[in-house]
Amino acid sequence: MYNICGARSDGKVLNCPLGSPSVTPDELLSEKIQSLCPTITGNVCCTEAQFNTLRTQVQQAIPFLVGCPACLRNFLNLFCELTCSPNQSQFINVTSISKAKGNLTVDGIDFYITDAFGEGMFESCKEVKFGTMNTRAIEFIGAGAKNFREWYAFIGRRAGLGVPGSPYSINFLSGVPESSGMKPMNVSTYSCGDTSLGCSCGDCPNSAVCSNSASPAPPKKSSCSVRIGSIKAKCVEVAVAILYVVLVSVFLGWGFFYKKRKTSPVSRTKPLVNVPNGGIIRRVNSRKDENIPMQMLEDVPQITNGVQLSIVQGYMSKFYRRYGTWVARNPVLVLCSSVGIVLVLCLGLVRFQVETRPEKLWVGPGSRAAKEKQFFDTHLSPFYRIEQLIIATIPDTHGKAPSIVTDSSISLLFDIQKKVDAIRANYSGSMVSLTDICLKPLGNDCATQSILQYFKMDPQNYDSFGGLDHVEYCFQHYTSAETCSSAFKAPLEPSTALGGFSGNNYLEASAFIVTYPVNNEIDKEGNGTKRAVAWEKAFIQLAKDELLPLVQSRNLTLSFSSESSVEEELKRESTADAITILISYLVMFAYISLTLGDTSRLSTCYISSKVLLGLSGVMLVMLSVLASVGFFSAVGMKSTLIIMEVIPFLVLAVGVDNMCILVHAVKRQQVELPIEGRISNALVEVGPSITLASLSEVLAFAVGSFIPMPACRVFSMFAALAVLLDFLLQVTAFVALIVFDFLRAEGNRVDCFPCVKVSGSNGESDHQQKPGLLARYMKEIHAPILNIWGVKLLVICAFGAFTLASIALCSRIEPGLEQQIVLPRDSYLQGYFNNISEYLKIGPPLYFVVQNYNFSSESRQTNQLCSISRCDSNSLLNEIARASLVPESSYIAKPAASWLDDFLVWLSPEAFGCCRKFANGGYCPPDDQPPCCSSTGGSCGLSSVCQDCTTCFRHSDLQNDRPSTAQFKEKLPWFLSALPSADCAKAGNGTYTGNVELKGFEDGIIHASAFRTYHTPLNKQADYVNSMRAAREFSSRMSESLQQYLNIWKTAMINLAIAIGAVFVVCLVITCSFWTSAIILLVLTMIVVDLLGIMALLNIQLNALSVVNLVMSVGIAVEFCVHITHAFLVTSGDRNQRMKEALTTMGASVFSGITLTKLVGVLVLCFSRTEVFVVYYFKMYLALVLLGFLHGLVFLPVLLSMFGPPSRCVLIEKQEDRPSTSSQF
């Protein structure tokens, strides 16, 4: 094949099918050939026109391969030998010819070439990266070939008109017919590991140098497991099971021995005290039917029963006795002053604001993620806003979705695009369209990610470009074919616009993914952001009103989202279940109002009921919540949806329990006593336990204000103040209300209508002789059953088993919060998130940001970052490339797009079409760009303007292929402003806009630069958490928010430990009993651990919501434990008697005040429309209430009856002339 004899209609030249002896080129042509084809020396078999054609054709491939000299040399040798080798006739055989304008031209050839050359060329090029597109160069110059034969087939394919490639077919053959006398071409190939033409480790990971220097992969965290028959169990589960068997065996052995010894006649204990002459011993705090006023005890002074309190409790008792009397005498003053103070705090609600931005809720301002994002947004550019449509086909009966790449679907896509382009959103009187806000990296066209870009977003081009055939062609040539270039002048990777396919089978795609990148701003309150939000709202409305019916009419599905969708849906979620929450609270209010009343005769129920008192108490609870929110709003803290949904629930649990305890305590007092005496005695009886419980809760929540997660910290602060205010209102305003209510009942005034007075008995006296239904159940049924020895052993074993099982189950709890759960069930985003996980083939972007990069000649940092030839084998970009080879552990899908690599390649003399300069030293663009290319009628012909342009540098101008400091500073702005094109795909404008901060780089330091790659598809919150952890570990290893989830276990454990520890300290200080405090600590810990076990069983993830619920569980569990334990501590008798008495006096109040109240409220939440309420409020609250009830009223009494602390009651003899030194009730 010698000379050029014609050209195709698309301008591609065709060789002459003529044999000719090789010729000696002139000196200039010889130098040109030597510069491109160093293996060809002496004579050549090509003309200067043929060589120029060769140079033009390979020019487009050189930027892809120049970073790996060995690959580039092998690739060029293939085409140099084909075009100019003097031995061409020995391995080229023309097999078919055609005519062009009357001349015979080559139409097909056989190219005899050894497999060794093909194997060597492929091995040297298969891993070479094309960083601009975050992929490998073989995807573009070899159509993703898996071996050299596939690459040969791609190279030898006859290209269609206007399509890059060979103008004639090339059949690569390794076997030569013996009779032909031909020899296969066998030029030596260079290994990518060759030291003279060595590639980087990113481009040649299997070279010996790279294998030896490769950093060891982080060890995989393998979970220990044991196989027992067909069952595979974790080691922790087996260990816990063994521990349980051992503990139960020891416990049952002790129980059997203890019971046997106790029933032995020899070992029966004698009575502690013998009371002579039938002396009477009474407890002052006994039941009302056994109670005798203090002044009546003076007739039997011999022996009495008192309570030896701790110093703190003693002072509290004295305070409450005096305080109770004072409140009973001044109820109006107490009520008005306490409510007035709270109402003043409520004035802060005028500054009330709700924080709905996810990044402000879950990531603290001082956290690493927040700092990194602020640095990125400030120094580089905020990540663009994303608006997205997903159109998909419906699977058939066999579950296989048909392809969406059809004429009708693409026509529908054009119709949808037309409607989107027509959106005009009103913002402050101006109309906002997509073109006003969209991202335009390379000109005036939006960077819309859609397969319509293969037609320049113009429906008129569909038929003229070839319709579906053109789409199929662009799937393979999207980087090289000019007709496949997008309207915004950049290649469009099919995987970003299609979904539901396997491998590179794009024609099988079952979904179109249309993405509209929109400019973002740092200032979320700025006009730019507000304009974008206004357009996004119009976009969502269009999708709901017009696009969804249009798509469904074609038997397709549509899902959609905008950048502001999640925030808007969260706002809607706050009102979506308002009725459900309101009904829940109303049901609780109704129950509370009824449970405080007396179970008397129907004829007097309108007097003995306490509906008005209950409602008033509930109002005080709500006032405490509003006052807490008002106070923090006044100081500038924003509230959260968690606060509005959880804290009223929490404070109601605490407040209602206290209300029941206070009312029941007053009822237990002798009716003969004046109201001051009854209130005083009641406060002395239950005041210390209420104070102990409330202070424990306040401290438990207060310590949560030190955690970094904003949602948890704000919740803890609001909850601590709300519980404190609720406690203060309970012992002030509510006590005053009790005084009013009892005076009303004694005055025969009707409940809810106190101005109406009726005649007759109020029934109080009769009722006081009969305990309530719950009290009788506790005394006559519940306590006796728990006193059975076998039941005690069973309870301890069962609760111990569940706690140990919960410990084993904790390892199964995954961190995270699925977005679908947070949103309302009817949200349009539900389908969108499902489709994202199903169709997206690439995950979210991942940026590695380098600060203070020193690019000066004296620094080694360039080679420590880059990944082309002469870069360090363990450089940052080489390590990222290595990590992308193990995506299952690194979650990195592709090598990074490196502006530094592309800049160094762009500078390279081999990339002669990239960095060029005019004779005057100014920047000269590639030949296919103006002014070098004069465009007329769509065709581009070379003008004379750029014929004298030369490459920016010769090899001798560079130092080890690296620019000097001055060269770097001069050419980097050129690179970042240069437009990519077919002649130079490595230009940086658009691709790396915003990835390099040029401010202050004249000093030799680039203060911020980013290297972009992508995660693998992340379908679950666990994937997001693990990917962020892997990226953090990678960056930490190199540098020697899902921020909240990385340390969520640590955060949860610290919060729970501090909360439970705070309760222990408060109990220890007030009771001065380590024994008592330890039992409370044990039960609280068991409740929390068991709740974690329930979370594992119900697949509830660990996140801010569940951590808040766990911390809240400590506060509610305190109510279940403290009152029972305190009553047990101050009651006389043996442990069984004291347990029975504690359940009788406090069990009914705890059961009705917390368990039943919460149950009726929680059950309503199961009808919620938002999954987050069902999972985190209905399921977790129900589990918490049931666990609290079982531990507080079943396990704790049994534990106290077996191992409880000694009684604080002491037998004392009152002398007539010497007062007792003990505090008495």
Tab-separated table of N, CA, C and O in Angstrom, residues 703-783:
chain	number	residue	atom	x	y	z
A	703	VAL	N	-26.190	15.349	80.842
A	703	VAL	CA	-24.863	14.943	80.375
A	703	VAL	C	-24.857	14.720	78.871
A	703	VAL	O	-23.803	14.783	78.230
A	704	GLY	N	-26.038	14.472	78.283
A	704	GLY	CA	-26.104	14.300	76.836
A	704	GLY	C	-25.825	15.563	76.062
A	704	GLY	O	-25.592	15.518	74.857
A	705	SER	N	-25.855	16.704	76.736
A	705	SER	CA	-25.579	17.963	76.043
A	705	SER	C	-24.114	18.115	75.682
A	705	SER	O	-23.746	19.055	74.971
A	706	PHE	N	-23.263	17.194	76.123
A	706	PHE	CA	-21.843	17.285	75.812
A	706	PHE	C	-21.460	16.459	74.585
A	706	PHE	O	-20.307	16.461	74.184
A	707	ILE	N	-22.420	15.720	74.002
A	707	ILE	CA	-22.081	14.894	72.842
A	707	ILE	C	-22.076	15.763	71.591
A	707	ILE	O	-22.771	16.772	71.509
A	708	PRO	N	-21.291	15.388	70.571
A	708	PRO	CA	-21.130	16.258	69.405
A	708	PRO	C	-22.294	16.228	68.423
A	708	PRO	O	-22.464	17.156	67.663
A	709	MET	N	-23.098	15.157	68.394
A	709	MET	CA	-24.168	15.064	67.409
A	709	MET	C	-25.268	16.067	67.745
A	709	MET	O	-25.894	15.979	68.794
A	710	PRO	N	-25.531	17.043	66.867
A	710	PRO	CA	-26.468	18.121	67.211
A	710	PRO	C	-27.855	17.619	67.616
A	710	PRO	O	-28.437	18.129	68.576
A	711	ALA	N	-28.416	16.655	66.876
A	711	ALA	CA	-29.771	16.201	67.181
A	711	ALA	C	-29.853	15.640	68.599
A	711	ALA	O	-30.790	15.946	69.346
A	712	CYS	N	-28.870	14.828	68.986
A	712	CYS	CA	-28.866	14.245	70.335
A	712	CYS	C	-28.567	15.302	71.394
A	712	CYS	O	-29.158	15.298	72.476
A	713	ARG	N	-27.634	16.198	71.076
A	713	ARG	CA	-27.253	17.217	72.058
A	713	ARG	C	-28.432	18.153	72.346
A	713	ARG	O	-28.745	18.436	73.511
A	714	VAL	N	-29.088	18.619	71.304
A	714	VAL	CA	-30.218	19.532	71.476
A	714	VAL	C	-31.354	18.828	72.203
A	714	VAL	O	-31.990	19.398	73.096
A	715	PHE	N	-31.614	17.578	71.838
A	715	PHE	CA	-32.663	16.823	72.532
A	715	PHE	C	-32.355	16.717	74.018
A	715	PHE	O	-33.243	16.921	74.862
A	716	SER	N	-31.125	16.388	74.350
A	716	SER	CA	-30.760	16.207	75.754
A	716	SER	C	-30.949	17.499	76.539
A	716	SER	O	-31.456	17.487	77.676
A	717	MET	N	-30.563	18.621	75.944
A	717	MET	CA	-30.690	19.894	76.640
A	717	MET	C	-32.164	20.252	76.850
A	717	MET	O	-32.578	20.659	77.946
A	718	PHE	N	-32.970	20.125	75.788
A	718	PHE	CA	-34.391	20.440	75.909
A	718	PHE	C	-35.056	19.502	76.908
A	718	PHE	O	-35.901	19.932	77.707
A	719	ALA	N	-34.717	18.207	76.847
A	719	ALA	CA	-35.350	17.228	77.728
A	719	ALA	C	-34.979	17.476	79.181
A	719	ALA	O	-35.829	17.376	80.074
A	720	ALA	N	-33.701	17.779	79.446
A	720	ALA	CA	-33.266	18.010	80.825
A	720	ALA	C	-34.035	19.170	81.451
A	720	ALA	O	-34.531	19.073	82.584
A	721	LEU	N	-34.151	20.276	80.715
A	721	LEU	CA	-34.869	21.429	81.260
A	721	LEU	C	-36.360	21.129	81.392
A	721	LEU	O	-36.999	21.535	82.380
A	722	ALA	N	-36.932	20.408	80.412
A	722	ALA	CA	-38.360	20.097	80.479
A	722	ALA	C	-38.678	19.221	81.683
A	722	ALA	O	-39.670	19.455	82.390
A	723	VAL	N	-37.839	18.209	81.941
A	723	VAL	CA	-38.066	17.329	83.091
A	723	VAL	C	-37.893	18.106	84.394
A	723	VAL	O	-38.651	17.922	85.356
A	724	LEU	N	-36.896	18.993	84.438
A	724	LEU	CA	-36.685	19.794	85.639
A	724	LEU	C	-37.882	20.709	85.909
A	724	LEU	O	-38.381	20.781	87.041
A	725	LEU	N	-38.351	21.392	84.862
A	725	LEU	CA	-39.504	22.274	85.033
A	725	LEU	C	-40.749	21.480	85.399
A	725	LEU	O	-41.573	21.922	86.214
A	726	ASP	N	-40.883	20.307	84.805
A	726	ASP	CA	-42.034	19.463	85.129
A	726	ASP	C	-42.004	19.051	86.595
A	726	ASP	O	-43.029	19.090	87.288
A	727	PHE	N	-40.832	18.679	87.108
A	727	PHE	CA	-40.701	18.311	88.513
A	727	PHE	C	-41.061	19.494	89.420
A	727	PHE	O	-41.801	19.353	90.412
A	728	LEU	N	-40.553	20.667	89.066
A	728	LEU	CA	-40.834	21.844	89.897
A	728	LEU	C	-42.319	22.189	89.885
A	728	LEU	O	-42.892	22.564	90.917
A	729	LEU	N	-42.950	22.039	88.708
A	729	LEU	CA	-44.380	22.307	88.650
A	729	LEU	C	-45.180	21.247	89.406
A	729	LEU	O	-46.235	21.550	89.978
A	730	GLN	N	-44.687	20.005	89.412
A	730	GLN	CA	-45.394	18.947	90.133
A	730	GLN	C	-45.441	19.234	91.633
A	730	GLN	O	-46.462	19.013	92.280
A	731	VAL	N	-44.313	19.696	92.183
A	731	VAL	CA	-44.250	19.900	93.638
A	731	VAL	C	-44.707	21.297	94.045
A	731	VAL	O	-44.702	21.622	95.237
A	732	THR	N	-45.086	22.108	93.069
A	732	THR	CA	-45.618	23.438	93.406
A	732	THR	C	-47.054	23.557	92.920
A	732	THR	O	-47.999	23.408	93.698
A	733	ALA	N	-47.206	23.783	91.619
A	733	ALA	CA	-48.539	24.039	91.069
A	733	ALA	C	-49.453	22.835	91.234
A	733	ALA	O	-50.635	22.982	91.589
A	734	PHE	N	-48.945	21.630	90.969
A	734	PHE	CA	-49.825	20.467	91.034
A	734	PHE	C	-50.240	20.165	92.477
A	734	PHE	O	-51.375	19.746	92.726
A	735	VAL	N	-49.331	20.356	93.412
A	735	VAL	CA	-49.706	20.170	94.819
A	735	VAL	C	-50.797	21.170	95.197
A	735	VAL	O	-51.760	20.830	95.914
A	736	ALA	N	-50.666	22.404	94.710
A	736	ALA	CA	-51.717	23.397	94.968
A	736	ALA	C	-53.034	22.965	94.337
A	736	ALA	O	-54.112	23.137	94.934
A	737	LEU	N	-52.979	22.395	93.150
A	737	LEU	CA	-54.189	21.909	92.496
A	737	LEU	C	-54.818	20.746	93.267
A	737	LEU	O	-56.045	20.608	93.316
A	738	ILE	N	-53.968	19.893	93.864
A	738	ILE	CA	-54.485	18.798	94.696
A	738	ILE	C	-55.263	19.370	95.884
A	738	ILE	O	-56.342	18.879	96.254
A	739	VAL	N	-54.710	20.411	96.487
A	739	VAL	CA	-55.400	21.057	97.609
A	739	VAL	C	-56.777	21.538	97.173
A	739	VAL	O	-57.800	21.275	97.839
A	740	PHE	N	-56.828	22.239	96.032
A	740	PHE	CA	-58.111	22.733	95.534
A	740	PHE	C	-59.071	21.584	95.251
A	740	PHE	O	-60.262	21.654	95.556
A	741	ASP	N	-58.551	20.512	94.654
A	741	ASP	CA	-59.426	19.415	94.263
A	741	ASP	C	-60.000	18.700	95.485
A	741	ASP	O	-61.188	18.344	95.511
A	742	PHE	N	-59.170	18.453	96.498
A	742	PHE	CA	-59.674	17.779	97.690
A	742	PHE	C	-60.653	18.671	98.458
A	742	PHE	O	-61.634	18.178	99.024
A	743	LEU	N	-60.399	19.960	98.471
A	743	LEU	CA	-61.346	20.867	99.093
A	743	LEU	C	-62.662	20.874	98.317
A	743	LEU	O	-63.750	20.964	98.903
A	744	ARG	N	-62.551	20.775	96.984
A	744	ARG	CA	-63.767	20.706	96.157
A	744	ARG	C	-64.581	19.458	96.486
A	744	ARG	O	-65.805	19.511	96.681
A	745	ALA	N	-63.864	18.302	96.567
A	745	ALA	CA	-64.572	17.050	96.842
A	745	ALA	C	-65.201	17.073	98.231
A	745	ALA	O	-66.339	16.618	98.431
A	746	GLU	N	-64.468	17.623	99.211
A	746	GLU	CA	-65.004	17.668	100.564
A	746	GLU	C	-66.171	18.642	100.662
A	746	GLU	O	-67.030	18.522	101.546
A	747	GLY	N	-66.199	19.590	99.750
A	747	GLY	CA	-67.310	20.548	99.740
A	747	GLY	C	-68.443	20.107	98.848
A	747	GLY	O	-69.327	20.922	98.531
A	748	ASN	N	-68.412	18.835	98.378
A	748	ASN	CA	-69.474	18.282	97.534
A	748	ASN	C	-69.683	19.107	96.254
A	748	ASN	O	-70.815	19.351	95.831
A	749	ARG	N	-68.595	19.543	95.669
A	749	ARG	CA	-68.678	20.290	94.418
A	749	ARG	C	-68.376	19.350	93.240
A	749	ARG	O	-67.510	18.483	93.336
A	750	VAL	N	-69.045	19.575	92.125
A	750	VAL	CA	-68.971	18.667	90.976
A	750	VAL	C	-67.635	18.848	90.255
A	750	VAL	O	-67.184	19.983	90.032
A	751	ASP	N	-67.037	17.718	89.901
A	751	ASP	CA	-65.789	17.763	89.139
A	751	ASP	C	-66.037	18.431	87.785
A	751	ASP	O	-67.089	18.230	87.158
A	752	CYS	N	-65.086	19.210	87.340
A	752	CYS	CA	-65.138	19.979	86.082
A	752	CYS	C	-66.077	21.188	86.194
A	752	CYS	O	-65.982	22.104	85.372
A	753	PHE	N	-67.009	21.168	87.171
A	753	PHE	CA	-67.891	22.317	87.386
A	753	PHE	C	-67.879	22.657	88.881
A	753	PHE	O	-68.883	22.465	89.590
A	754	PRO	N	-66.760	23.140	89.395
A	754	PRO	CA	-66.623	23.331	90.844
A	754	PRO	C	-67.567	24.363	91.424
A	754	PRO	O	-67.751	24.416	92.649
A	755	CYS	N	-68.178	25.164	90.580
A	755	CYS	CA	-69.129	26.144	91.106
A	755	CYS	C	-70.462	25.489	91.480
A	755	CYS	O	-71.277	26.080	92.192
A	756	VAL	N	-70.681	24.278	90.973
A	756	VAL	CA	-71.932	23.568	91.249
A	756	VAL	C	-71.744	22.714	92.484
A	756	VAL	O	-70.856	21.843	92.514
A	757	LYS	N	-72.592	22.935	93.484
A	757	LYS	CA	-72.494	22.182	94.726
A	757	LYS	C	-73.758	21.356	94.910
A	757	LYS	O	-74.859	21.829	94.657
A	758	VAL	N	-73.550	20.094	95.329
A	758	VAL	CA	-74.690	19.211	95.535
A	758	VAL	C	-74.751	18.828	97.002
A	758	VAL	O	-73.771	18.924	97.743
A	759	SER	N	-75.902	18.364	97.414
A	759	SER	CA	-76.073	17.953	98.807
A	759	SER	C	-75.802	16.475	98.953
A	759	SER	O	-75.795	15.736	97.977
A	760	GLY	N	-75.541	16.033	100.176
A	760	GLY	CA	-75.314	14.629	100.445
A	760	GLY	C	-73.851	14.351	100.682
A	760	GLY	O	-72.989	15.228	100.657
A	761	SER	N	-73.581	13.070	100.938
A	761	SER	CA	-72.208	12.647	101.228
A	761	SER	C	-71.407	12.554	99.944
A	761	SER	O	-71.929	12.180	98.889
A	762	ASN	N	-70.140	12.892	100.048
A	762	ASN	CA	-69.279	12.803	98.868
A	762	ASN	C	-68.695	11.424	98.657
A	762	ASN	O	-68.021	11.164	97.678
A	763	GLY	N	-68.907	10.531	99.563
A	763	GLY	CA	-68.435	9.169	99.389
A	763	GLY	C	-66.971	8.969	99.624
A	763	GLY	O	-66.453	7.888	99.450
A	764	GLU	N	-66.275	9.977	100.070
A	764	GLU	CA	-64.828	9.841	100.252
A	764	GLU	C	-64.504	8.877	101.378
A	764	GLU	O	-63.614	8.065	101.290
A	765	SER	N	-65.272	8.988	102.468
A	765	SER	CA	-64.951	8.159	103.634
A	765	SER	C	-65.125	6.694	103.304
A	765	SER	O	-64.301	5.853	103.675
A	766	ASP	N	-66.218	6.378	102.593
A	766	ASP	CA	-66.433	4.979	102.247
A	766	ASP	C	-65.318	4.474	101.353
A	766	ASP	O	-64.839	3.359	101.486
A	767	HIS	N	-64.931	5.311	100.426
A	767	HIS	CA	-63.904	4.880	99.472
A	767	HIS	C	-62.560	4.680	100.152
A	767	HIS	O	-61.816	3.789	99.786
A	768	GLN	N	-62.285	5.489	101.127
A	768	GLN	CA	-60.969	5.391	101.739
A	768	GLN	C	-60.761	4.066	102.454
A	768	GLN	O	-59.637	3.687	102.705
A	769	GLN	N	-61.854	3.379	102.781
A	769	GLN	CA	-61.689	2.100	103.453
A	769	GLN	C	-61.364	0.994	102.463
A	769	GLN	O	-61.028	-0.115	102.870
A	770	LYS	N	-61.502	1.269	101.163
A	770	LYS	CA	-61.252	0.230	100.169
A	770	LYS	C	-60.134	0.680	99.233
A	770	LYS	O	-60.268	1.708	98.569
A	771	PRO	N	-59.026	-0.068	99.169
A	771	PRO	CA	-57.970	0.276	98.223
A	771	PRO	C	-58.475	0.153	96.788
A	771	PRO	O	-59.451	-0.537	96.512
A	772	GLY	N	-57.767	0.784	95.890
A	772	GLY	CA	-58.137	0.722	94.485
A	772	GLY	C	-57.946	-0.668	93.896
A	772	GLY	O	-57.301	-1.546	94.480
A	773	LEU	N	-58.512	-0.859	92.702
A	773	LEU	CA	-58.451	-2.161	92.044
A	773	LEU	C	-57.013	-2.594	91.795
A	773	LEU	O	-56.633	-3.745	92.047
A	774	LEU	N	-56.190	-1.678	91.292
A	774	LEU	CA	-54.799	-2.016	91.015
A	774	LEU	C	-54.036	-2.320	92.295
A	774	LEU	O	-53.210	-3.235	92.336
A	775	ALA	N	-54.305	-1.543	93.345
A	775	ALA	CA	-53.626	-1.785	94.622
A	775	ALA	C	-53.992	-3.157	95.168
A	775	ALA	O	-53.138	-3.889	95.697
A	776	ARG	N	-55.293	-3.530	95.036
A	776	ARG	CA	-55.695	-4.852	95.510
A	776	ARG	C	-55.054	-5.956	94.673
A	776	ARG	O	-54.653	-6.992	95.195
A	777	TYR	N	-54.963	-5.711	93.350
A	777	TYR	CA	-54.308	-6.719	92.495
A	777	TYR	C	-52.855	-6.909	92.908
A	777	TYR	O	-52.364	-8.034	93.021
A	778	MET	N	-52.165	-5.794	93.138
A	778	MET	CA	-50.758	-5.889	93.521
A	778	MET	C	-50.592	-6.630	94.857
A	778	MET	O	-49.682	-7.442	95.022
A	779	LYS	N	-51.482	-6.347	95.786
A	779	LYS	CA	-51.341	-6.923	97.123
A	779	LYS	C	-51.795	-8.370	97.180
A	779	LYS	O	-51.159	-9.217	97.825
A	780	GLU	N	-52.879	-8.685	96.481
A	780	GLU	CA	-53.497	-9.995	96.656
A	780	GLU	C	-53.109	-11.001	95.582
A	780	GLU	O	-53.253	-12.215	95.799
A	781	ILE	N	-52.652	-10.553	94.445
A	781	ILE	CA	-52.344	-11.487	93.347
A	781	ILE	C	-50.882	-11.380	92.919
A	781	ILE	O	-50.133	-12.365	92.945
A	782	HIS	N	-50.470	-10.178	92.527
A	782	HIS	CA	-49.146	-9.992	91.930
A	782	HIS	C	-48.038	-10.339	92.921
A	782	HIS	O	-47.167	-11.166	92.624
A	783	ALA	N	-48.068	-9.703	94.092
A	783	ALA	CA	-47.005	-9.923	95.074
A	783	ALA	C	-46.963	-11.368	95.575
A	783	ALA	O	-45.877	-11.960	95.672
